[in-house]
N, CA, C and O atoms as a Tinker XYZ file with bonds, in Angstrom:
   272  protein
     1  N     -7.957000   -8.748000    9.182000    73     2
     2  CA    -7.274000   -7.583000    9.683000    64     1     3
     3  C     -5.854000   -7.565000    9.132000    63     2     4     5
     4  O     -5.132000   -8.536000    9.356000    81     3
     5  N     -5.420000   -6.575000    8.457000    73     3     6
     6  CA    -4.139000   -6.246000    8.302000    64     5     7
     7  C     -2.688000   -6.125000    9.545000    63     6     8     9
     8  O     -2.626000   -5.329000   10.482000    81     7
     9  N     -1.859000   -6.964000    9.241000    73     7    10
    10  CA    -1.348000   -6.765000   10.268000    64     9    11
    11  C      0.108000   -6.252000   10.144000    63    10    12    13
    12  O      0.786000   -5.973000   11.133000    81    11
    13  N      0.688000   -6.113000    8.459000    73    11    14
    14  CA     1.792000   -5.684000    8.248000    64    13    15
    15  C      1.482000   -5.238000    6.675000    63    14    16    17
    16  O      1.154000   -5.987000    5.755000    81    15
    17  N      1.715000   -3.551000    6.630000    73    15    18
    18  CA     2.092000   -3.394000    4.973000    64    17    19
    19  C      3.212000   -3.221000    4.662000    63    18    20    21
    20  O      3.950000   -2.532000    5.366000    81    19
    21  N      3.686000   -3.875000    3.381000    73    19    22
    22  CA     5.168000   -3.124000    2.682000    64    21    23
    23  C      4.773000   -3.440000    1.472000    63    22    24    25
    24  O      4.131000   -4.396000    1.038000    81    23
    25  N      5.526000   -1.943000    0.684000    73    23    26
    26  CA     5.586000   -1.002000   -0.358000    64    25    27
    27  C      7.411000   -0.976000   -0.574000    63    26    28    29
    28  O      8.347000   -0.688000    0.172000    81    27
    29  N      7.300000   -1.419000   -1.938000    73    27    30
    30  CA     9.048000   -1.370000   -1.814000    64    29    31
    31  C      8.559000   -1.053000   -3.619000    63    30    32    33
    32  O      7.645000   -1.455000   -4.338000    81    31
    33  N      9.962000    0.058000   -3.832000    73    31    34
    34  CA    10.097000    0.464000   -5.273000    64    33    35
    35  C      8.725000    0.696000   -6.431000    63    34    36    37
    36  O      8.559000    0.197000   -7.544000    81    35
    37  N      8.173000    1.316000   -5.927000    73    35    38
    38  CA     6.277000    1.858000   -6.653000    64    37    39
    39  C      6.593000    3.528000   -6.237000    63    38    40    41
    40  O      6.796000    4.011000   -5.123000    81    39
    41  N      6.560000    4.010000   -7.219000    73    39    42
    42  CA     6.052000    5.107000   -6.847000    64    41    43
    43  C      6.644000    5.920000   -5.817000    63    42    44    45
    44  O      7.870000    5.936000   -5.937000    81    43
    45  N      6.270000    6.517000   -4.969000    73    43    46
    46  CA     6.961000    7.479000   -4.176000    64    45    47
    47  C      7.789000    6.418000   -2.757000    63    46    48    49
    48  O      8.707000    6.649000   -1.970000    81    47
    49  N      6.895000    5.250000   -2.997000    73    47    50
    50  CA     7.541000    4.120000   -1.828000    64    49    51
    51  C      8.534000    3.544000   -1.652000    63    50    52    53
    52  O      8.445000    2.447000   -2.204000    81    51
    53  N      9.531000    3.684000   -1.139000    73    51    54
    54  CA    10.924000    2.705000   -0.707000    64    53    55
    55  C     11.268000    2.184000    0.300000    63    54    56    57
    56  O     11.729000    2.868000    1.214000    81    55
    57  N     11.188000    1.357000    0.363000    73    55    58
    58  CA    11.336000    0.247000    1.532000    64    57    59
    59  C      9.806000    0.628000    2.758000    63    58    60    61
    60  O      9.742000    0.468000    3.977000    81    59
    61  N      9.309000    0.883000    2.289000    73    59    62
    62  CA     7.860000    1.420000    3.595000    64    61    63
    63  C      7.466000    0.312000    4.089000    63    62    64    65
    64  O      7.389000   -0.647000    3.321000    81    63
    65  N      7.142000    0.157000    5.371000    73    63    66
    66  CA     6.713000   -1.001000    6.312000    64    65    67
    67  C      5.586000   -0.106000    7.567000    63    66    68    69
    68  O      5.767000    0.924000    8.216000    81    67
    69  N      4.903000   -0.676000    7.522000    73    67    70
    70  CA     4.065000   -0.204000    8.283000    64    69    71
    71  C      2.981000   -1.592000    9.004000    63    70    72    73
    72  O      2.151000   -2.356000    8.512000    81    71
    73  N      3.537000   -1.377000   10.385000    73    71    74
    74  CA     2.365000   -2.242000   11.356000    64    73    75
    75  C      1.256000   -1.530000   11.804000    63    74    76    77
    76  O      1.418000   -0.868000   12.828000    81    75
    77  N      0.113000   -1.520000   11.237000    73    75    78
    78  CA    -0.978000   -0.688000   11.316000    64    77    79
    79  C     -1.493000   -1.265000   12.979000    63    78    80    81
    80  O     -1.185000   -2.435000   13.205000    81    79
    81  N     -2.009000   -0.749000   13.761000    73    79    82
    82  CA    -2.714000   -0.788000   14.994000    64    81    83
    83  C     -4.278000   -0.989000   14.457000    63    82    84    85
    84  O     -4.729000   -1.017000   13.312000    81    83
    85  N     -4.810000   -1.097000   15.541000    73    83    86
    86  CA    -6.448000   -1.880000   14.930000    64    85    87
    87  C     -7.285000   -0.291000   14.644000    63    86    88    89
    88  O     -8.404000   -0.362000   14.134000    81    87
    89  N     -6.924000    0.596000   14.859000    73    87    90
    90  CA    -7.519000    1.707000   14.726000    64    89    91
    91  C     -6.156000    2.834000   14.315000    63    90    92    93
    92  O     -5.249000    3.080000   15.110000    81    91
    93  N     -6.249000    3.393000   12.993000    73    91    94
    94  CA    -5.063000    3.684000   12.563000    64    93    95
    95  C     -5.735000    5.309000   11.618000    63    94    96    97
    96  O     -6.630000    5.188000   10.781000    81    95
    97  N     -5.108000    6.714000   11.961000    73    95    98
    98  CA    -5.660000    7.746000   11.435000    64    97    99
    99  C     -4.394000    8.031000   10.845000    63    98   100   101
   100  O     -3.341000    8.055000   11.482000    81    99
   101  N     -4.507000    8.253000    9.582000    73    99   102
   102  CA    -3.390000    9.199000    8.771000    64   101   103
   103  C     -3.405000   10.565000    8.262000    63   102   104   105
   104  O     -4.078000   10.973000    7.316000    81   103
   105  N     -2.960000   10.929000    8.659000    73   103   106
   106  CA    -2.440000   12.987000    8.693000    64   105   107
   107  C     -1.417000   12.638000    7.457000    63   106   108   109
   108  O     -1.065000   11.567000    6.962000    81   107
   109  N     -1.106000   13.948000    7.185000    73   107   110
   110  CA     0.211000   14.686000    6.793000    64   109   111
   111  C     -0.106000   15.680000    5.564000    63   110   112   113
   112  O     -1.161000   15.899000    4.969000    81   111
   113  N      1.026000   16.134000    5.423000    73   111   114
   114  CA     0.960000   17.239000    4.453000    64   113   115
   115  C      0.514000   16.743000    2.754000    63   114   116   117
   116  O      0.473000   15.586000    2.336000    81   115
   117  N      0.210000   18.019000    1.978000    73   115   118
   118  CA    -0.417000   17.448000    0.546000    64   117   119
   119  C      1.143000   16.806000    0.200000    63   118   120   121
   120  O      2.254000   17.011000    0.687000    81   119
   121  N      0.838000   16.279000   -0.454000    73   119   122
   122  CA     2.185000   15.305000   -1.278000    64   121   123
   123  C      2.885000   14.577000   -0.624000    63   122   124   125
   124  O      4.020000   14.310000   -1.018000    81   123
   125  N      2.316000   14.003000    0.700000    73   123   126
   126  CA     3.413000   13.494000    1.826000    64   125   127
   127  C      2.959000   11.634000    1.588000    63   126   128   129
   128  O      3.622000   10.737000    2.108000    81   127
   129  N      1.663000   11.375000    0.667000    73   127   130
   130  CA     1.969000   10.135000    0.048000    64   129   131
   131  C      0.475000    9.419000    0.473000    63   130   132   133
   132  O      0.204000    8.256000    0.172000    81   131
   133  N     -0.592000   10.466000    1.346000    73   131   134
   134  CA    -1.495000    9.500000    1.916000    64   133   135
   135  C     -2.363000    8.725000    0.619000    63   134   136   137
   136  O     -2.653000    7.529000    0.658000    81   135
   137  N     -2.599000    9.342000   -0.151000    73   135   138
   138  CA    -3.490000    8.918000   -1.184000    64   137   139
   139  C     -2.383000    7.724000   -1.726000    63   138   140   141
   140  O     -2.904000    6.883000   -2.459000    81   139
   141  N     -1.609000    7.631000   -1.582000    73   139   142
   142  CA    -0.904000    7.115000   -2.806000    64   141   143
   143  C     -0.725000    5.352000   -1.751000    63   142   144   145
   144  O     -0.657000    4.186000   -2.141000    81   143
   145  N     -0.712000    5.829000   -0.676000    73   143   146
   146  CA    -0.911000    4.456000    0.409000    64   145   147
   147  C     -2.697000    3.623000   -0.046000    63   146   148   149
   148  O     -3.020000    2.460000   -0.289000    81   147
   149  N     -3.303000    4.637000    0.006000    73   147   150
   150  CA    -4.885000    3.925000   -0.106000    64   149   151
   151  C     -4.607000    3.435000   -1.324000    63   150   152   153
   152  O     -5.043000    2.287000   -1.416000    81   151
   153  N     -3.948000    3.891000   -2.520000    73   151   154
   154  CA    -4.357000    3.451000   -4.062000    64   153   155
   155  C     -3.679000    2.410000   -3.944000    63   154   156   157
   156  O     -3.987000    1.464000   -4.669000    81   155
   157  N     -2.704000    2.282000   -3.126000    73   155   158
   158  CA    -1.892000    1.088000   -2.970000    64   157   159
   159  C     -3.065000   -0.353000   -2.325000    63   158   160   161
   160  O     -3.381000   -1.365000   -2.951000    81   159
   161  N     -3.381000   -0.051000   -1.268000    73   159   162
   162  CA    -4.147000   -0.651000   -0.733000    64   161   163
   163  C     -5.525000   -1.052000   -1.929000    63   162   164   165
   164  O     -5.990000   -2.182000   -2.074000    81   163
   165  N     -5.718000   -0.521000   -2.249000    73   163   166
   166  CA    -7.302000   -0.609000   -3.063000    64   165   167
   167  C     -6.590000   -1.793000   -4.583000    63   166   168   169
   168  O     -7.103000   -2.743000   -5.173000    81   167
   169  N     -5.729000   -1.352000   -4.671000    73   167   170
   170  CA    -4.928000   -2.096000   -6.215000    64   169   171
   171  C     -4.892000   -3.684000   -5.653000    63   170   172   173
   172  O     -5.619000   -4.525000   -6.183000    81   171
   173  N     -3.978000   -4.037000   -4.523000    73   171   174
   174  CA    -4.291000   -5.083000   -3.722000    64   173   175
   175  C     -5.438000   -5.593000   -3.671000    63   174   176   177
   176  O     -5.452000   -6.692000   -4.225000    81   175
   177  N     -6.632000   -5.214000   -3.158000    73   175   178
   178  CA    -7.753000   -5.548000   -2.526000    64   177   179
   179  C     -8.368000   -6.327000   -4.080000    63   178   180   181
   180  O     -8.900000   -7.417000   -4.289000    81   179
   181  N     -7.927000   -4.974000   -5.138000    73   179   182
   182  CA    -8.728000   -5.426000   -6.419000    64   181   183
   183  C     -8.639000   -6.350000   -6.657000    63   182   184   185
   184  O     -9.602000   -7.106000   -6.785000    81   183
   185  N     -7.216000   -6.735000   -6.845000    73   183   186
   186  CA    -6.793000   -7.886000   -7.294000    64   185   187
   187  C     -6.823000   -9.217000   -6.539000    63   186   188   189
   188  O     -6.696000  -10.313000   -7.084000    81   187
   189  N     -7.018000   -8.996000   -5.128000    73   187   190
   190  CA    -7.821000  -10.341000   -4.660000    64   189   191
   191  C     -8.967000  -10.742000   -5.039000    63   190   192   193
   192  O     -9.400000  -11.844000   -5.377000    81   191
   193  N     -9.608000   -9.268000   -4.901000    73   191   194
   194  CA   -11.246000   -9.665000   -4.857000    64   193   195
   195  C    -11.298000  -10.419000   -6.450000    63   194   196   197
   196  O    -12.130000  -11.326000   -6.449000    81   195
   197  N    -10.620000  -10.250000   -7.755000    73   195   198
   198  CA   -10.440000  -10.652000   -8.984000    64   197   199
   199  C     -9.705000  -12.490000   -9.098000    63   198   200   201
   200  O     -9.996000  -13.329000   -9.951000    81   199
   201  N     -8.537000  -12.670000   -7.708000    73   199   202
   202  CA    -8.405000  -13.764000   -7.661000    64   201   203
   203  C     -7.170000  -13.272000   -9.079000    63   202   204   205
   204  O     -7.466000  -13.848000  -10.126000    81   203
   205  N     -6.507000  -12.778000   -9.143000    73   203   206
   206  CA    -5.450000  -12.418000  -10.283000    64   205   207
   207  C     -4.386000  -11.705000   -9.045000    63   206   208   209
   208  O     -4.593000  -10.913000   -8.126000    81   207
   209  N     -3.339000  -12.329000   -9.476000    73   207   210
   210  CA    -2.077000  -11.796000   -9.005000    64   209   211
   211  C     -1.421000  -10.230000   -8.974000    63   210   212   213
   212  O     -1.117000   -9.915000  -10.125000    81   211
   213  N     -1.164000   -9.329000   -8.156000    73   211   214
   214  CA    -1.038000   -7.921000   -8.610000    64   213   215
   215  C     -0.118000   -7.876000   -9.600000    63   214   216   217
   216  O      0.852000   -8.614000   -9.430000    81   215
   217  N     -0.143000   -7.162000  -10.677000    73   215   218
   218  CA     0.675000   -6.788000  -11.569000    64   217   219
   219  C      1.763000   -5.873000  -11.241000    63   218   220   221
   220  O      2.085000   -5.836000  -10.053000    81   219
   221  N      2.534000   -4.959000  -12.249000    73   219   222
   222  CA     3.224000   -3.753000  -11.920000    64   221   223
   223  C      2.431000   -2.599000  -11.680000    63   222   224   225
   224  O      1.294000   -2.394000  -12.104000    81   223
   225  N      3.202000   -1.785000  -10.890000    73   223   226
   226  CA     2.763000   -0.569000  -10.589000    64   225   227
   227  C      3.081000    0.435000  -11.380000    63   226   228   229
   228  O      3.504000    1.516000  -10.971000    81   227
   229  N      2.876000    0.104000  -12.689000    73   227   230
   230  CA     3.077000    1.740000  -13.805000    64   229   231
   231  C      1.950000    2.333000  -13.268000    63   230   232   233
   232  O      2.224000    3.489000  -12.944000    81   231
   233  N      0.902000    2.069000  -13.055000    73   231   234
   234  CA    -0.257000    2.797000  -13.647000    64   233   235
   235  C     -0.435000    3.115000  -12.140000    63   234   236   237
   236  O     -0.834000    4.223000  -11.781000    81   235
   237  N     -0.171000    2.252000  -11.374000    73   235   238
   238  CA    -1.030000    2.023000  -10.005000    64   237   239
   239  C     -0.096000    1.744000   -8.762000    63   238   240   241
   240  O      0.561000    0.710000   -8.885000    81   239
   241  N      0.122000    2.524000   -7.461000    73   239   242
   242  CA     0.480000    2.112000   -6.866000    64   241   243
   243  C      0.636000    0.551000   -5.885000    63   242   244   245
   244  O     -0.182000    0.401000   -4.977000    81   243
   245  N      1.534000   -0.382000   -6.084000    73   243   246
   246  CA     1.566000   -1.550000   -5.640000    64   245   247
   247  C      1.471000   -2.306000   -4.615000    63   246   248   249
   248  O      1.437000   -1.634000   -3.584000    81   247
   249  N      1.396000   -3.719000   -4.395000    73   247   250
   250  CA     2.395000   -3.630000   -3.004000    64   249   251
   251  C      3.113000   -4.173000   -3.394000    63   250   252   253
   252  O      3.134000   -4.417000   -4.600000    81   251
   253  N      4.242000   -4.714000   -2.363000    73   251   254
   254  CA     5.734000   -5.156000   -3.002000    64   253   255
   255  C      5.497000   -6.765000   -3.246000    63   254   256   257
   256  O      6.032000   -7.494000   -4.082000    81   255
   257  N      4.657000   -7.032000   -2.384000    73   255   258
   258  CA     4.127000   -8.733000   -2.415000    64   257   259
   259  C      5.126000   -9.950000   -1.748000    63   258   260   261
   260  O      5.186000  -11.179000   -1.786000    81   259
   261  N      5.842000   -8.866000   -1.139000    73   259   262
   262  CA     6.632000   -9.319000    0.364000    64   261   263
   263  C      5.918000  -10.009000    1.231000    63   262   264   265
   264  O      4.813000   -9.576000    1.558000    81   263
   265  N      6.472000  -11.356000    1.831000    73   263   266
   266  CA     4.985000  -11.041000    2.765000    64   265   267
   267  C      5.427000  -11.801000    4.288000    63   266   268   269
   268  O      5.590000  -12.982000    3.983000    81   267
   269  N      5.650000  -11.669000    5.543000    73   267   270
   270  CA     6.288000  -12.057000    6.551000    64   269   271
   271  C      5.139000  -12.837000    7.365000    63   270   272
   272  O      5.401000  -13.370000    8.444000    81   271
């Protein structure tokens, strides 16, 4: 279970922190960043499931690889 994201300097993200709750729905307007949170998330995931360290986020939204 996820229990803290941060997104720092990627893309539309600056300083973003987010403590997700165990059941978590995201709204908002077109361009307000939701997609760009999942691609974030999915780039992560890839790169575990690969066992390779995340790279930069030119291509792909990141995470910051902060980690508390």
């Amino acid at each position: 279970m996820l229990t803290r994201i941060e997104i720092d300097g990627c893309k539309t993200f600056r300083d973003f922190a987010l403590d997700p709750p165990p059941f978590l729905v995201v709204l908002g307007r077109d361009g307000a960043g939701k997609s760009r949170l999942f691609d974030a998330l999915r780039f992560l995931f890839r790169g575990l499931a690969n066992s390779s360290r995340p790279g930069s986020c030119s291509h792909h939204a990141a995470p910051s690889g902060r980690g508390r």
